[in-house]
XYZ file of C-alpha atoms in Angstrom:
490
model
C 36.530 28.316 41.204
C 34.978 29.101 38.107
C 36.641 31.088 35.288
C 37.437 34.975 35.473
C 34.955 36.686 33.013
C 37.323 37.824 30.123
C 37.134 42.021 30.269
C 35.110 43.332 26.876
C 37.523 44.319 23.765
C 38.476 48.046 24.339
C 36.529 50.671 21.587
C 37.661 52.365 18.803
C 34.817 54.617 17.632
C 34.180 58.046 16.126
C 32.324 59.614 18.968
C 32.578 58.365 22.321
C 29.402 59.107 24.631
C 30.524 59.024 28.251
C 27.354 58.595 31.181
C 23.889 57.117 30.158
C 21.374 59.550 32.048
C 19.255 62.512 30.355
C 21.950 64.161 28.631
C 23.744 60.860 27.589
C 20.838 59.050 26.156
C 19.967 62.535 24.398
C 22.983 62.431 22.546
C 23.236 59.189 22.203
C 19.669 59.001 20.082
C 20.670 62.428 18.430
C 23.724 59.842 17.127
C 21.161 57.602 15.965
C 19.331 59.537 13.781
C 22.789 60.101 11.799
C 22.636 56.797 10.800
C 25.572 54.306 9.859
C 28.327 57.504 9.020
C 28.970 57.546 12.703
C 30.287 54.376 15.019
C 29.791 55.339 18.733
C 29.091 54.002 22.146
C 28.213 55.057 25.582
C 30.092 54.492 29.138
C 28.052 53.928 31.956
C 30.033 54.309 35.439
C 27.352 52.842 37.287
C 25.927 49.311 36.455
C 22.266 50.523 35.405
C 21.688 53.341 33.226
C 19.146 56.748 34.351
C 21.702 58.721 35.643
C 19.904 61.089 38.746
C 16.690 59.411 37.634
C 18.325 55.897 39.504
C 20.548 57.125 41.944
C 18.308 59.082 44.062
C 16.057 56.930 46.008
C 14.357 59.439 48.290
C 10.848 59.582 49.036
C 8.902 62.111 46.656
C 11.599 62.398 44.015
C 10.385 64.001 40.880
C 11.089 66.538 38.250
C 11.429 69.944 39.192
C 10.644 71.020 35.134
C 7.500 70.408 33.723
C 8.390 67.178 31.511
C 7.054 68.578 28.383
C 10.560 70.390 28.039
C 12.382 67.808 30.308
C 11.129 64.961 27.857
C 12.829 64.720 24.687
C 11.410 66.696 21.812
C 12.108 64.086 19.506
C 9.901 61.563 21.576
C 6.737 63.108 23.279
C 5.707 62.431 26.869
C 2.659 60.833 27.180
C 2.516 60.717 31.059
C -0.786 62.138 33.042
C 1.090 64.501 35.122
C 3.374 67.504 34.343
C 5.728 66.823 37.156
C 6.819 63.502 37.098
C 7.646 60.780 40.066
C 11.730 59.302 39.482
C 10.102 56.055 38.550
C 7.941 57.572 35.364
C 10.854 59.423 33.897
C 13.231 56.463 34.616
C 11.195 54.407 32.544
C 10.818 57.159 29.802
C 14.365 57.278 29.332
C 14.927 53.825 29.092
C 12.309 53.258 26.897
C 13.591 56.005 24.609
C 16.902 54.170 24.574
C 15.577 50.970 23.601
C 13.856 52.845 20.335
C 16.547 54.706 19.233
C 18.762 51.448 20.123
C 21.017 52.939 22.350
C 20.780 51.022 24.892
C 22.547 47.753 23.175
C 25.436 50.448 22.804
C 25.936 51.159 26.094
C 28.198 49.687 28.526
C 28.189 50.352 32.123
C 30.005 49.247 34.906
C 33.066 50.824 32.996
C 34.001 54.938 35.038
C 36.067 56.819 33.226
C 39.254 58.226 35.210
C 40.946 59.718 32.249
C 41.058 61.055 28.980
C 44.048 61.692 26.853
C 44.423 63.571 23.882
C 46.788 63.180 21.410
C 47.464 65.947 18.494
C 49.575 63.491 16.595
C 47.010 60.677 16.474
C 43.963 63.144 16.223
C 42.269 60.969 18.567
C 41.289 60.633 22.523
C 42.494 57.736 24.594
C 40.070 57.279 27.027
C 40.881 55.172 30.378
C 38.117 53.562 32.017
C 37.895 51.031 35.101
C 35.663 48.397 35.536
C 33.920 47.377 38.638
C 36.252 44.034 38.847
C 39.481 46.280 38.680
C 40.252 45.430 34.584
C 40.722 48.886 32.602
C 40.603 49.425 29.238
C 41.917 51.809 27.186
C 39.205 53.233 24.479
C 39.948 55.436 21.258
C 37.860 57.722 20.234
C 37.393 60.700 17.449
C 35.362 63.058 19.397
C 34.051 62.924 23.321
C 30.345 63.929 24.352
C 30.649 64.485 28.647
C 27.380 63.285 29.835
C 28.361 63.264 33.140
C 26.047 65.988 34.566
C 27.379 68.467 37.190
C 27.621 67.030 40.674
C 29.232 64.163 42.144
C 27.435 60.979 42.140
C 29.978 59.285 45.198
C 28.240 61.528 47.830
C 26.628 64.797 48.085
C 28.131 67.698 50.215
C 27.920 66.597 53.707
C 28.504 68.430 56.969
C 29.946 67.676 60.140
C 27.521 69.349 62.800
C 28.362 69.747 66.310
C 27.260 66.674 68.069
C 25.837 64.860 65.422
C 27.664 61.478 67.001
C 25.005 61.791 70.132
C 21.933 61.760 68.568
C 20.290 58.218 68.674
C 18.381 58.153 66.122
C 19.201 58.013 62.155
C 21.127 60.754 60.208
C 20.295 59.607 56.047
C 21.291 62.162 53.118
C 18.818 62.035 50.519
C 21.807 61.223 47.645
C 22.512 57.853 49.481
C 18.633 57.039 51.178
C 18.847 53.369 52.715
C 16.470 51.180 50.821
C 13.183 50.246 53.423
C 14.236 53.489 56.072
C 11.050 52.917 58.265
C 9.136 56.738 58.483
C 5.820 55.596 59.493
C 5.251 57.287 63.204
C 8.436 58.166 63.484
C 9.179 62.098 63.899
C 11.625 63.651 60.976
C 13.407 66.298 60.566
C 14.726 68.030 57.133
C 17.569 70.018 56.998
C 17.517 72.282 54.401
C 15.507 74.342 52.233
C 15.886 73.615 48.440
C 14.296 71.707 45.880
C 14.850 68.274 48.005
C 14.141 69.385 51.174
C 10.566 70.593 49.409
C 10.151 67.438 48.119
C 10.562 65.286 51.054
C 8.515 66.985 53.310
C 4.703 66.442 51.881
C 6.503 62.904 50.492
C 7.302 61.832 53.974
C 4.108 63.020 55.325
C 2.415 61.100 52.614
C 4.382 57.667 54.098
C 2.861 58.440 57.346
C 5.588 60.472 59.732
C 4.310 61.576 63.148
C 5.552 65.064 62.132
C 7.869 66.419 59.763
C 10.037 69.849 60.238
C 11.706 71.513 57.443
C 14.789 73.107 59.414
C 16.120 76.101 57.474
C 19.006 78.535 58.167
C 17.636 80.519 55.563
C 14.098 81.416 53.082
C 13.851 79.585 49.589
C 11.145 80.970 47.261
C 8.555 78.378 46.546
C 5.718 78.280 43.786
C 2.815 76.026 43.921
C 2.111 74.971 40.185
C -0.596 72.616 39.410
C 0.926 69.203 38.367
C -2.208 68.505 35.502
C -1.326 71.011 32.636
C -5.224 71.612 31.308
C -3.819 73.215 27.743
C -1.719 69.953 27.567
C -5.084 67.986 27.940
C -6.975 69.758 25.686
C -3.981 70.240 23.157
C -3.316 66.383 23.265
C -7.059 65.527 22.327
C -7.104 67.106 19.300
C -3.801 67.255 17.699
C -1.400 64.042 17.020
C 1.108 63.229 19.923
C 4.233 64.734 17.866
C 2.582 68.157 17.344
C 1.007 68.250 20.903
C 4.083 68.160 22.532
C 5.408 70.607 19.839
C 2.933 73.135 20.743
C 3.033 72.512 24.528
C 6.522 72.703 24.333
C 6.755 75.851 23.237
C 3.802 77.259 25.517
C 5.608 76.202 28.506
C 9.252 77.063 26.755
C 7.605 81.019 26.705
C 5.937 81.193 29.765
C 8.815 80.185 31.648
C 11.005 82.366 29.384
C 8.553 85.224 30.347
C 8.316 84.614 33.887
C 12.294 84.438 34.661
C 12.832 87.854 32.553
C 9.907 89.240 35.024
C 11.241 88.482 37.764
C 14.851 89.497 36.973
C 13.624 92.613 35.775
C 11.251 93.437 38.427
C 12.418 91.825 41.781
C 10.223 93.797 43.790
C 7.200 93.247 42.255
C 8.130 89.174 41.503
C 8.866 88.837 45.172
C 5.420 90.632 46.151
C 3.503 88.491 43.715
C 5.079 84.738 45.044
C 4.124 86.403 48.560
C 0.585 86.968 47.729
C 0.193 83.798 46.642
C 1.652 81.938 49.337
C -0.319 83.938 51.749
C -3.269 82.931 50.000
C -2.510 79.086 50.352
C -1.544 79.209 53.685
C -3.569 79.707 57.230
C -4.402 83.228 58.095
C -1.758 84.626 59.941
C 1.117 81.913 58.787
C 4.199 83.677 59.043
C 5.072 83.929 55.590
C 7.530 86.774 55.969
C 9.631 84.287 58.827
C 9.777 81.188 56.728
C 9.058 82.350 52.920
C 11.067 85.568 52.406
C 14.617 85.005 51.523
C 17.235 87.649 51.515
C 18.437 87.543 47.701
C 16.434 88.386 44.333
C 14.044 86.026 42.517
C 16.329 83.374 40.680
C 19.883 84.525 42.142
C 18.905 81.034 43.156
C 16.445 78.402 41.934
C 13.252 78.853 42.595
C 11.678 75.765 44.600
C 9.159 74.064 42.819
C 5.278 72.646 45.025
C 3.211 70.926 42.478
C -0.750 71.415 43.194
C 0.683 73.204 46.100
C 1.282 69.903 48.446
C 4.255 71.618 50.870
C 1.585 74.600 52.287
C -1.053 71.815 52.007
C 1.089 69.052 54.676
C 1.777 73.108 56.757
C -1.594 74.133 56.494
C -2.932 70.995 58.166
C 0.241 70.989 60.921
C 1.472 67.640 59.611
C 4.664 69.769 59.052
C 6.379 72.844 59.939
C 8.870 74.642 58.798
C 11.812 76.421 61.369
C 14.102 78.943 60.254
C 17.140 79.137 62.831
C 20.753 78.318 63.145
C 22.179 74.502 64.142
C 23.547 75.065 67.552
C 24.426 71.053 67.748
C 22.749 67.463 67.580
C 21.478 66.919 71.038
C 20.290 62.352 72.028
C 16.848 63.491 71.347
C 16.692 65.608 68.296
C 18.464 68.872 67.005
C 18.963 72.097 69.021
C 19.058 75.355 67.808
C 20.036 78.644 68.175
C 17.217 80.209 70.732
C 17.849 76.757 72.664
C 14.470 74.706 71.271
C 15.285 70.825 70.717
C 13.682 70.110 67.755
C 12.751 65.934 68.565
C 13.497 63.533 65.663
C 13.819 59.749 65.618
C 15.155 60.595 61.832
C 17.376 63.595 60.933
C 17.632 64.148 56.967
C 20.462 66.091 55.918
C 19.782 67.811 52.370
C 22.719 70.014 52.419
C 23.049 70.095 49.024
C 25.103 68.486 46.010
C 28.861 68.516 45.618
C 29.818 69.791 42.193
C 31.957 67.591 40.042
C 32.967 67.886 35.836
C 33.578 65.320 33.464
C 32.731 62.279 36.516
C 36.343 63.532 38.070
C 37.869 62.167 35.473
C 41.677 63.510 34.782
C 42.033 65.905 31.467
C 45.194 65.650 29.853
C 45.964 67.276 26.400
C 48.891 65.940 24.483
C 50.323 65.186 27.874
C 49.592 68.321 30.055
C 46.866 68.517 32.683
C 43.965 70.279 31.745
C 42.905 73.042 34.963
C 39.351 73.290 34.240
C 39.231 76.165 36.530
C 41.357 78.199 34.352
C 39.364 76.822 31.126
C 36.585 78.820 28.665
C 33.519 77.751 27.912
C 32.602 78.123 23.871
C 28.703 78.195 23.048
C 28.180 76.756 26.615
C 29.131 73.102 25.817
C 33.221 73.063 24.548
C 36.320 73.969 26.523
C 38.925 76.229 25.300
C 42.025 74.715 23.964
C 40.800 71.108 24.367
C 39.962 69.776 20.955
C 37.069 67.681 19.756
C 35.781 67.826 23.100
C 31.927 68.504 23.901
C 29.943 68.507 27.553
C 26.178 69.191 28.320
C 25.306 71.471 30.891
C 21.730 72.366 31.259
C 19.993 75.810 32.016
C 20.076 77.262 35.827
C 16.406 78.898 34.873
C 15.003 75.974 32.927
C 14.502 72.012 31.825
C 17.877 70.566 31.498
C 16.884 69.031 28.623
C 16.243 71.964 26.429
C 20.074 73.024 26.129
C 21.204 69.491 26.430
C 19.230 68.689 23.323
C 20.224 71.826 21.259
C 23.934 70.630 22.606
C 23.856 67.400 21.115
C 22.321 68.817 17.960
C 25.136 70.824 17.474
C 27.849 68.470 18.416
C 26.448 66.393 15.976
C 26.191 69.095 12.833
C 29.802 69.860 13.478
C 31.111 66.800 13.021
C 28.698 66.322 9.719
C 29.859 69.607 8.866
C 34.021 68.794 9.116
C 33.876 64.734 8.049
C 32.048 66.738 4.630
C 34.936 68.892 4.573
C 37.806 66.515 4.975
C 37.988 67.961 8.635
C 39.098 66.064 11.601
C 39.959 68.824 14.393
C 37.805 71.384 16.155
C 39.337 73.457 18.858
C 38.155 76.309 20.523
C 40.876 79.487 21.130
C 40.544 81.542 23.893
C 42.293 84.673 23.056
C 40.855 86.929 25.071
C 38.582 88.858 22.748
C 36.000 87.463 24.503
C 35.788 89.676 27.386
C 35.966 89.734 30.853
C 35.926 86.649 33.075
C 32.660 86.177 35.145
C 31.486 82.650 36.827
C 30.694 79.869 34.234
C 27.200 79.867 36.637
C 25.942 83.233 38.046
C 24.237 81.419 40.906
C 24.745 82.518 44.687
C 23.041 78.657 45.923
C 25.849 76.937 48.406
C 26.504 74.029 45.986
C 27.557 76.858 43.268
C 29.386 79.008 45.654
C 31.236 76.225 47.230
C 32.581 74.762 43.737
C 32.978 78.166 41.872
C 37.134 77.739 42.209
C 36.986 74.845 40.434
C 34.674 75.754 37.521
C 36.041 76.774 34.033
C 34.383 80.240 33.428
C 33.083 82.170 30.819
C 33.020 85.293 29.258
C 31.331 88.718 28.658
C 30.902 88.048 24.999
C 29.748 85.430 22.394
C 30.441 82.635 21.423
C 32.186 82.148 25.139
C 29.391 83.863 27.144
C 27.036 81.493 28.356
C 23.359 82.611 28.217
C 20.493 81.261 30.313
C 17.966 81.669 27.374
C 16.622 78.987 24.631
C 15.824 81.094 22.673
C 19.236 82.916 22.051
C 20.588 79.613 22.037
C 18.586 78.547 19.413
C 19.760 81.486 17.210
C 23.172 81.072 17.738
C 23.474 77.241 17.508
C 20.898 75.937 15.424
C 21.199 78.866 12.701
C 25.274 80.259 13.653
C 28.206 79.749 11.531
C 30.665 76.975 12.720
C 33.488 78.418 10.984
C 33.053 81.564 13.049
C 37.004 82.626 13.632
C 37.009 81.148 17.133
C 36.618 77.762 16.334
C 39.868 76.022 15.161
C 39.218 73.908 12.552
C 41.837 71.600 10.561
């Protein structure tokens, strides 16, 4: 038997970057560009780095943000399309890691089930478990979360009626068997979000005898065109670095200017998103049945179609979309509520995420348990009471990237700003002079609702109330005071 691998030394660094998707490899190049001041590394759970960009396998996967403010604005994109296949951004990221040279920093295969810190040591103890069962104990200064917000063991499943007598295949879209034949083969979606609008024209596409979308309830959907023609035109004449600046910010302010639209004026939003469905779809398509959902404009995401290819696979009958209640699983298919089988040799069940903080790993400070759900959040990315702590969390109403990016900024001007000053603690103090408690995300989407008791929250007021704008982000963290009151410092 050949030897045991020996296990890697454990770390001892100043800032400890823990998962190596978006967010992680964001802050991780943002680390970079301080040069030598700073040691740090990166902790992988899985053994290949992309976070969502490699885990989800499903047909069609893609951005739902244009990827001129997905893509880093440090690095342009370069790609043909605005809204990118898995593969494309997969490779952007890793590419962007090689660069900036993260990715000879990062180490994967190592999940993080703990992290410990000590106010006599001024420093974290961070557990992690490799895939062979050896765990190490790592020290770090400061810890970047860059575990995103969901689970990445399994999305929220659920137990239908009868589910165990249907012959066919039941897949979730988080853990899609590699090879899943679809070509001929009859498939039915349940669910009506941003997957379940991806997968439809995508399994079409692979050649399905039919596809249903079955929905218990409406999701707005906008066809955007996936070629952005002031991109092409911008990228002709200017160099790539100020193209993407100047797309950026187009696309930053028209999405800006759409959301406060159609928060302001739900009525009139919802009217205009009919009229354009209406005039994508067949005469007489029941828009009003299948397209007309019971809550505001963004009190949920709004469902992205680019060059409108879900009404294109509807318009042609390829695919249909039912909106009833499961009664059960039935051999040949799934029956619902008014008694139709709907027939399916493949049932897909995108029911959603399951939310999850910090990659489930345990919060302890100087020996007690952190309970997130009873936490603050300061400036959307640091939780009250737990020093030299810092997490990304993206926007509800926009790219992920664009508040991940201004989060790792900041992370990484406060600790320029206290190693200047002799500093080596920063702690936000919840005190309650930040207002009322109100849900860290004002979302009424299942996978929100369903995890809301176990959220930290935030407040009514800044720095602890968490704003879904870029631009008041910008003006608060890019140009605020650090030493602001609330902020701890020592």
């Amino acid at each position: 038997m050949p030897p045991r691998p020996l296990a890697p030394p454990p770390l001892d660094v100043d800032v400890l970057v823990v998962g190596a998707g978006l967010s992680g490899i964001d802050a991780a190049c943002r680390l970079s560009m301080e040069g030598d001041r700073l040691s740090w590394a990166v902790l992988e759970a899985r053994d290949a780095t992309g976070g969502t960009w490699d885990l989800f396998r499903y047909p069609g996967v893609r951005s739902d943000s244009d990827m001129y403010t997905l893509g880093f604005p440090f690095r342009p994109w370069q790609g043909a399309t605005s809204i990118a296949p898995a593969a494309e951004i997969l490779q952007y990221l890793r590419d962007t890691a090689d660069e900036y040279r993260v990715t000879e920093r990062i180490h994967v295969g190592q999940r993080v089930t703990r992290l410990a810190w000590s106010s006599h040591e001024r420093r974290w103890t961070v557990t992690a478990r490799r895939v062979d069962g050896e765990v190490l104990e790592h020290r770090a200064r400061f810890v970047y979360l860059a575990t995103g917000y969901y689970s990445y063991a399994s999305g929220h499943v659920v137990d239908f009626p009868g589910q165990e007598d249907f012959i066919g295949e039941v897949v979730h879209p988080q853990q899609w068997p590699e090879g899943l034949p679809v070509a001929g083969r009859r498939v039915v979606v349940i669910g009506s979000g941003a997957t379940a609008v991806t997968l439809v024209p995508a399994l079409v596409a692979e050649g399905a005898e039919h596809v249903t979308m079955l929905q218990r309830s409406p999701s707005y959907v906008a066809a955007l065109p996936n070629v952005d023609p002031v991109a092409d035109a911008v990228r002709r004449w200017l160099p790539a670095s100020l193209a993407h600046g100047v797309v950026r910010a187009k696309n930053v302010a028209l999405s800006s200017l759409t959301y406060e639209f159609l928060r302001r004026r739900p009525v009139t939003g919802r009217e205009v998103l009919r009229r354009r469905l209406v005039e994508r779809l067949p005469e007489g398509y029941p828009v009003d049945v299948h397209f007309a959902p019971r809550y505001d404009p963004w009190d949920q995401r709004l469902c992205l179609s680019p060059d409108g290819d879900l009404l294109e696979v509807l318009s042609s009958g390829a695919a249909e979309v039912v909106t009833e209640t499961i009664d059960r699983f039935v051999p040949a298919g799934v029956r619902v509520s008014t008694g139709e089988v709907l027939a399916a040799d493949v049932v897909v069940t995108a029911t959603g995420l399951r939310l999850e903080l910090g990659g489930g790993a345990e919060l302890v400070v100087d020996g007690a348990p952190v309970d997130l759900s009873a936490a603050h959040v300061y400036k959307g990315c640091m939780l009250s009471d737990v020093p030299n702590l810092a997490l990304a969390v993206g926007y509800t109403n926009a790219s992920w990237t664009l508040r991940a990016d201004l989060t790792a900024r900041w992370f990484c001007a406060l600790v320029r700003w206290l190693d200047a000053r002799g500093l080596a603690v920063a702690v936000p103090r919840w005190d309650g002079s930040g207002g009322e408690d109100r849900p860290l995300l004002d979302f009424t989407s299942g996978y929100v609702q369903r995890a809301a008791h176990l959220l930290p929250h935030q407040g009514s007021r800044r720095p602890w109330r968490v704003v879904q704008s870029y631009a008041y982000d910008v003006a608060t963290m890019r140009l605020g005071r650090l030493d602001d009151g609330v902020l701890e410092l020592s």
